[in-house]
Short mmCIF file of C-alpha atoms in Angstrom, two decimals:
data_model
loop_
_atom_site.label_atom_id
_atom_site.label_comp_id
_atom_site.label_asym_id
_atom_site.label_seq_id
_atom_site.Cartn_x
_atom_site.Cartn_y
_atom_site.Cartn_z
CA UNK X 1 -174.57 128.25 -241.14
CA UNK X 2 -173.10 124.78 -241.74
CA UNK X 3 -170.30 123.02 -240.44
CA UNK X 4 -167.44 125.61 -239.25
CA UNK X 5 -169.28 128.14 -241.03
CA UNK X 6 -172.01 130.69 -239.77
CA UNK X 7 -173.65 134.13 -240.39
CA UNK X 8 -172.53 137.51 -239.77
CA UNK X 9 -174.42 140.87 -238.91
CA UNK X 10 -174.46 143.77 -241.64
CA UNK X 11 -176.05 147.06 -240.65
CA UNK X 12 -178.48 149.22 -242.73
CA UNK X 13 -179.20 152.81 -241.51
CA UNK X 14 -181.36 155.50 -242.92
CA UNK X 15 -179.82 158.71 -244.24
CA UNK X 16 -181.38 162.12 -242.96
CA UNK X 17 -183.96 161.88 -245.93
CA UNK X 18 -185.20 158.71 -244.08
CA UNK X 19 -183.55 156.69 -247.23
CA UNK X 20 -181.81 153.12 -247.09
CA UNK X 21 -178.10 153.74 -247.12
CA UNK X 22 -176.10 151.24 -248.40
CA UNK X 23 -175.27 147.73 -246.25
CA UNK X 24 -172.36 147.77 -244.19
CA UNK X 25 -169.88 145.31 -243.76
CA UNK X 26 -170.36 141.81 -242.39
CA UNK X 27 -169.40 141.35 -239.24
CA UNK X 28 -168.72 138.31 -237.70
CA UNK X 29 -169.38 135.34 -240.05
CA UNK X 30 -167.10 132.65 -241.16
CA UNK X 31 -167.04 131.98 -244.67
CA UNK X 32 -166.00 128.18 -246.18
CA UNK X 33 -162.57 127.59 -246.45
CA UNK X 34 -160.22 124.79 -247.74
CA UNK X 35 -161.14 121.67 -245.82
CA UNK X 36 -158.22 120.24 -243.86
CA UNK X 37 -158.65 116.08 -244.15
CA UNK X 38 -158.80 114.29 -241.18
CA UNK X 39 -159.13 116.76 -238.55
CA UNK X 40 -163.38 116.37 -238.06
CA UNK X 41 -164.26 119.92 -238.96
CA UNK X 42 -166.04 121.03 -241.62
CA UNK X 43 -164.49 124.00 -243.01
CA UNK X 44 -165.66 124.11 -246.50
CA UNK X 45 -169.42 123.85 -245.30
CA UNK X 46 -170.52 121.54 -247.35
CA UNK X 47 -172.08 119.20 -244.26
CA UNK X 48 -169.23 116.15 -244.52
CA UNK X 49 -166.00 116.16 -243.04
CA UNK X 50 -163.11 115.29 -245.29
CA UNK X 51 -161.65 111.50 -244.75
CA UNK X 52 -159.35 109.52 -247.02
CA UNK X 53 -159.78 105.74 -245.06
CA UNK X 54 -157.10 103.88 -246.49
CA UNK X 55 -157.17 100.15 -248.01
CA UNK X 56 -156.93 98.81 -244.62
CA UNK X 57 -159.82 100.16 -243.15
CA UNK X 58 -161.41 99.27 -240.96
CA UNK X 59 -158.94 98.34 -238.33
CA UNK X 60 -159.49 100.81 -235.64
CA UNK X 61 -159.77 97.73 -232.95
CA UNK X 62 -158.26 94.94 -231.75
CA UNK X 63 -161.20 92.79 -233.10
CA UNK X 64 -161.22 94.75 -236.69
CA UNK X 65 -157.21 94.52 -237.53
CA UNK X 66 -156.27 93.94 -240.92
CA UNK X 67 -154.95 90.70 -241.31
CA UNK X 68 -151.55 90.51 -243.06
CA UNK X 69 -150.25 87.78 -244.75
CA UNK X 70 -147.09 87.22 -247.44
CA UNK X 71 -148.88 86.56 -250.82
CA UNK X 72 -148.63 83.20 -250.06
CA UNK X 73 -150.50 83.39 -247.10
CA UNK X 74 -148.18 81.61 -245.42
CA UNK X 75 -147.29 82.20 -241.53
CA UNK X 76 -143.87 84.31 -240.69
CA UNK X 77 -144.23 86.93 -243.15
CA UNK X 78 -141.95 89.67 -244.06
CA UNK X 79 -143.52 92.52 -245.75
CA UNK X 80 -143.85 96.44 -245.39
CA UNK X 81 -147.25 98.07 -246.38
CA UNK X 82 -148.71 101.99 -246.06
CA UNK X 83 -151.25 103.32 -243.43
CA UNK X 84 -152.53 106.77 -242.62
CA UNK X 85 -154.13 107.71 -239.20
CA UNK X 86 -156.38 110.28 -241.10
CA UNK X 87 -158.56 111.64 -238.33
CA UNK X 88 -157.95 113.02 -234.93
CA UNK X 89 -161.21 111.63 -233.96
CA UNK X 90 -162.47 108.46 -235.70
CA UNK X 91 -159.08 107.48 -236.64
CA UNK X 92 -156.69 107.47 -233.78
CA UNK X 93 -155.17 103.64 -234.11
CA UNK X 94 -154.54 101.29 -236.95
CA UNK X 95 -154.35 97.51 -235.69
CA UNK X 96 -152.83 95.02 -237.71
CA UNK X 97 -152.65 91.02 -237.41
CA UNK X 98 -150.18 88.55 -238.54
CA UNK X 99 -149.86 84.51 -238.04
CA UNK X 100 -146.46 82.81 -237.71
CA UNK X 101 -145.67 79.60 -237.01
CA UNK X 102 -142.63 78.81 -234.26
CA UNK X 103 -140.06 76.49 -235.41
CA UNK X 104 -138.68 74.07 -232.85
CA UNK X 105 -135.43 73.21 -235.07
CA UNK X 106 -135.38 77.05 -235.42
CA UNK X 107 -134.69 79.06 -231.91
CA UNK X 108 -133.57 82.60 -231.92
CA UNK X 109 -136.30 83.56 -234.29
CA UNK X 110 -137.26 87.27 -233.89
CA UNK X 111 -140.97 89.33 -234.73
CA UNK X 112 -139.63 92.51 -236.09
CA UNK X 113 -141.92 95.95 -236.11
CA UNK X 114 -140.72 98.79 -237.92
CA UNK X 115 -142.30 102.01 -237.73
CA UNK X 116 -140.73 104.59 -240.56
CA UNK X 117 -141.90 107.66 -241.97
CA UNK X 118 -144.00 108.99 -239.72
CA UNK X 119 -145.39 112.67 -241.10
CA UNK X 120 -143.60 115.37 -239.43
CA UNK X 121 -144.58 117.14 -236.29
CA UNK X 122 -146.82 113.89 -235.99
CA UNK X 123 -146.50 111.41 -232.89
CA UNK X 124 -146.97 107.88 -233.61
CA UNK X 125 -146.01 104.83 -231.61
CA UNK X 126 -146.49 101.24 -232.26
CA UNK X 127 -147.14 98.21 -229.72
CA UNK X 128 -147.40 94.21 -230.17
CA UNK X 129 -149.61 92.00 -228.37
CA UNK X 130 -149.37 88.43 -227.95
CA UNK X 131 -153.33 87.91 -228.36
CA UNK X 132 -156.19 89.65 -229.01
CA UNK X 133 -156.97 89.15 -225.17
CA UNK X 134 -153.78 91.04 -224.37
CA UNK X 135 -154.57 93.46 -227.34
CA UNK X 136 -158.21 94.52 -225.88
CA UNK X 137 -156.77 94.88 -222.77
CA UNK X 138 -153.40 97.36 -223.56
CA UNK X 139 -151.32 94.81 -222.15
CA UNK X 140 -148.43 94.75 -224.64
CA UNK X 141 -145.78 92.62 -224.93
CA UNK X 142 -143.28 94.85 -226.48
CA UNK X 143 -143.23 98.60 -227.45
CA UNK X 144 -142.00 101.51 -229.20
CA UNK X 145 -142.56 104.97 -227.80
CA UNK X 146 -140.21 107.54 -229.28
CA UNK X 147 -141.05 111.27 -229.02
CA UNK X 148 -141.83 112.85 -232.11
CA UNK X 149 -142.05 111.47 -235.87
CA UNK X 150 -138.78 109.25 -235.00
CA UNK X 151 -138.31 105.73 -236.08
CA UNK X 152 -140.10 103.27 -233.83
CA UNK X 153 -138.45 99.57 -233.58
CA UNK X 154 -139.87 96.77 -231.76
CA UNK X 155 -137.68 93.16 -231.92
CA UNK X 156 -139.16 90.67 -230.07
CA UNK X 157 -136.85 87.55 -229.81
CA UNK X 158 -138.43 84.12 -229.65
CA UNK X 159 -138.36 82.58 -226.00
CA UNK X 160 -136.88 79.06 -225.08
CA UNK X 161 -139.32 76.19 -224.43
CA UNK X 162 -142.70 78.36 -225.47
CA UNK X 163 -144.84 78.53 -228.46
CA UNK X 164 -144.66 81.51 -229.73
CA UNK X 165 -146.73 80.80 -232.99
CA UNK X 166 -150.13 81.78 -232.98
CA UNK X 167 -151.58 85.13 -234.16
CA UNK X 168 -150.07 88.56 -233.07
CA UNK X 169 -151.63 91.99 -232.92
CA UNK X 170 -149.68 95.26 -234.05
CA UNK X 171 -150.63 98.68 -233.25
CA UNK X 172 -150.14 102.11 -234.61
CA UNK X 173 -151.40 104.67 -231.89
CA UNK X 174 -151.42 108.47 -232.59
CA UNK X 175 -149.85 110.61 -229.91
CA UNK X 176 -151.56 114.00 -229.44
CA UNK X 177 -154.02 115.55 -231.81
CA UNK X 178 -152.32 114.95 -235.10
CA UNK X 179 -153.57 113.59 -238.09
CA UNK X 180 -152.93 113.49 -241.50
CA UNK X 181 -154.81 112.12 -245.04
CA UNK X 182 -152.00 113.10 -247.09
CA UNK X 183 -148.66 111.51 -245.49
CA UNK X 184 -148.34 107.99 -245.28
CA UNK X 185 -146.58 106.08 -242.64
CA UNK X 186 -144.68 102.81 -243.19
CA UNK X 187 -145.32 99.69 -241.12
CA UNK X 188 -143.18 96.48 -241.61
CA UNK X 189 -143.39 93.10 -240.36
CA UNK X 190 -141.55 90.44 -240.29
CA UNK X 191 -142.80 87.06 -238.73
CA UNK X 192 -140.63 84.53 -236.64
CA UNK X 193 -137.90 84.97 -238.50
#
């Protein structure tokens, strides 16, 4: 009686002889099964659900992101790295943070997200935010909303006569109820570029 689990009923009857006959089936009870990560049930009883945080963890809010850098560490990256949104419940948005620096010789400098490989019959959509102001609030700058497990592309061109350098704030939002531990998605970024 644990988790997803719990007890059945089994009947015992006498025969005419007022003897025990033998217990009947069990009626009723769910036995342990194979646990499915990431959904917060228990099914193999065992009193833990099954979760497979990944190296970015924890970066469920805007305040917790995962700060991404080239291995330089220099501002206006360009890398690609591998998330999973492995819980319908705890897990439900990765947030990611990035620094670039805005060029004034340079205009026409773009912040590219790409959102690839998202698992199948999974919904995931990704968002930027110019702050972490903007980020606690929802109010992105850019978006990409696609239905399904499709590709989603944000390019976010630099604008004339404003800083854009400073910090940004990415975020991968599941859609639905779907999860997965298994099936990574791919995220890259790519500072002002």
């Amino acid at each position: 009686d644990v988790g997803e689990c719990s007890f059945g009923e089994a009947e015992r009857t006498c025969n005419p002889s007022c003897e025990w006959n033998a217990v009947g089936a069990c009626v009723g009870a769910v036995e342990p099964a194979a646990e499915v990560c990431g959904d917060a049930l228990d099914q193999d009883c065992n009193g833990r659900v099954e979760r497979r945080p990944d190296q970015w963890e924890p970066n469920n809010t805007c305040g917790t992101c995962s700060v991404i850098n080239d291995d330089d560490g220099e501002p206006d990256l360009n890398v690609f790295i591998r998330g999973t949104l492995d819980s319908s419940v705890e897990d439900r948005k990765d947030y990611y943070c990035f620094d670039t620096h805005d060029s004034s010789v340079d205009f026409g400098e773009e912040i590219i997200v790409l959102l690839e490989d998202v698992p199948n019959g999974l919904d995931y959509d990704v968002f930027l935010y110019e702050t972490q102001a903007d980020c606690n609030a929802g109010n992105s700058i850019a978006s990409g909303i696609n239905p399904g497990s499709d590709d989603e592309n944000i390019t976010f061109g630099e604008r004339f006569n404003y800083d854009d350098g400073g910090r940004w704030y990415v975020e991968v939002r599941a859609v639905g109820r779907g999860h997965d531990c298994a099936r990574q998605y791919k995220l890259t970024l790519n500072g002002l570029r």
